[in-house]
Amino acid sequence: MFEMIFYGVGFFVITIIFQWLLRKVRKNHNQGDSAIWVGTGAVIVISIFGIVTSNVNYFAAVLGFILGDEVGKRAGWQ
């Protein structure tokens, strides 16, 4: 159980940090088709990685990522 919480919170924090850093580095151009670490593309990559490694905890990682992605959208970082 702790491991699932760790994955969820970890991906939430990583997502927020990456979106903020990419906003600073890419001068607020982390939008549209060239966006990195946002949206369904990243969810698919995380999900496939979890399936390949047979790790159920990646479900929590996907939830953490989705929450972090929504926070990034509300903050205007993507």
PDB file of C-alpha atoms in Angstrom, residues 11 14-16 18-19 22 30 32-51 58-59 61-70 73 78:
ATOM      1  CA  PHE A  11       4.523  11.094 -10.165  1.00  0.00           C
ATOM      2  CA  ILE A  14       7.536  14.969 -10.792  1.00  0.00           C
ATOM      3  CA  THR A  15       4.797  16.079 -13.189  1.00  0.00           C
ATOM      4  CA  ILE A  16       4.423  19.457 -11.543  1.00  0.00           C
ATOM      5  CA  PHE A  18       8.678  18.959 -15.114  1.00  0.00           C
ATOM      6  CA  GLN A  19       5.849  21.149 -16.364  1.00  0.00           C
ATOM      7  CA  LEU A  22       9.612  23.060 -19.255  1.00  0.00           C
ATOM      8  CA  ASN A  30       4.859  23.664 -23.844  1.00  0.00           C
ATOM      9  CA  GLY A  32      -0.140  21.928 -28.572  1.00  0.00           C
ATOM     10  CA  ASP A  33       1.452  19.103 -30.558  1.00  0.00           C
ATOM     11  CA  SER A  34       4.987  19.881 -29.382  1.00  0.00           C
ATOM     12  CA  ALA A  35       4.102  19.638 -25.683  1.00  0.00           C
ATOM     13  CA  ILE A  36       6.334  17.412 -23.559  1.00  0.00           C
ATOM     14  CA  TRP A  37       5.201  15.481 -20.464  1.00  0.00           C
ATOM     15  CA  VAL A  38       1.547  16.495 -20.770  1.00  0.00           C
ATOM     16  CA  GLY A  39      -1.740  14.896 -21.743  1.00  0.00           C
ATOM     17  CA  THR A  40      -2.717  11.463 -22.935  1.00  0.00           C
ATOM     18  CA  GLY A  41       0.585  10.716 -24.653  1.00  0.00           C
ATOM     19  CA  ALA A  42       2.421  10.636 -21.350  1.00  0.00           C
ATOM     20  CA  VAL A  43      -0.381   8.607 -19.735  1.00  0.00           C
ATOM     21  CA  ILE A  44      -0.058   6.002 -22.492  1.00  0.00           C
ATOM     22  CA  VAL A  45       3.726   5.813 -22.043  1.00  0.00           C
ATOM     23  CA  ILE A  46       3.418   5.383 -18.270  1.00  0.00           C
ATOM     24  CA  SER A  47       0.693   2.750 -18.709  1.00  0.00           C
ATOM     25  CA  ILE A  48       2.658   0.751 -21.287  1.00  0.00           C
ATOM     26  CA  PHE A  49       5.748   0.860 -19.097  1.00  0.00           C
ATOM     27  CA  GLY A  50       3.669  -0.487 -16.192  1.00  0.00           C
ATOM     28  CA  ILE A  51       2.241  -3.287 -18.361  1.00  0.00           C
ATOM     29  CA  TYR A  58       1.907   2.207 -12.166  1.00  0.00           C
ATOM     30  CA  PHE A  59      -1.865   2.620 -11.886  1.00  0.00           C
ATOM     31  CA  ALA A  61       1.489   6.633 -11.003  1.00  0.00           C
ATOM     32  CA  VAL A  62      -1.036   7.326 -13.771  1.00  0.00           C
ATOM     33  CA  LEU A  63      -3.461   8.802 -11.241  1.00  0.00           C
ATOM     34  CA  GLY A  64      -0.699  10.972  -9.784  1.00  0.00           C
ATOM     35  CA  PHE A  65       0.305  12.108 -13.250  1.00  0.00           C
ATOM     36  CA  ILE A  66      -3.277  12.993 -14.207  1.00  0.00           C
ATOM     37  CA  LEU A  67      -3.692  15.060 -11.039  1.00  0.00           C
ATOM     38  CA  GLY A  68      -0.368  16.799 -11.626  1.00  0.00           C
ATOM     39  CA  ASP A  69      -1.269  17.439 -15.261  1.00  0.00           C
ATOM     40  CA  GLU A  70      -4.530  19.093 -14.220  1.00  0.00           C
ATOM     41  CA  LYS A  73      -3.147  23.223 -16.698  1.00  0.00           C
ATOM     42  CA  GLN A  78       0.999  24.049 -20.465  1.00  0.00           C
TER      43      GLN A  78
END
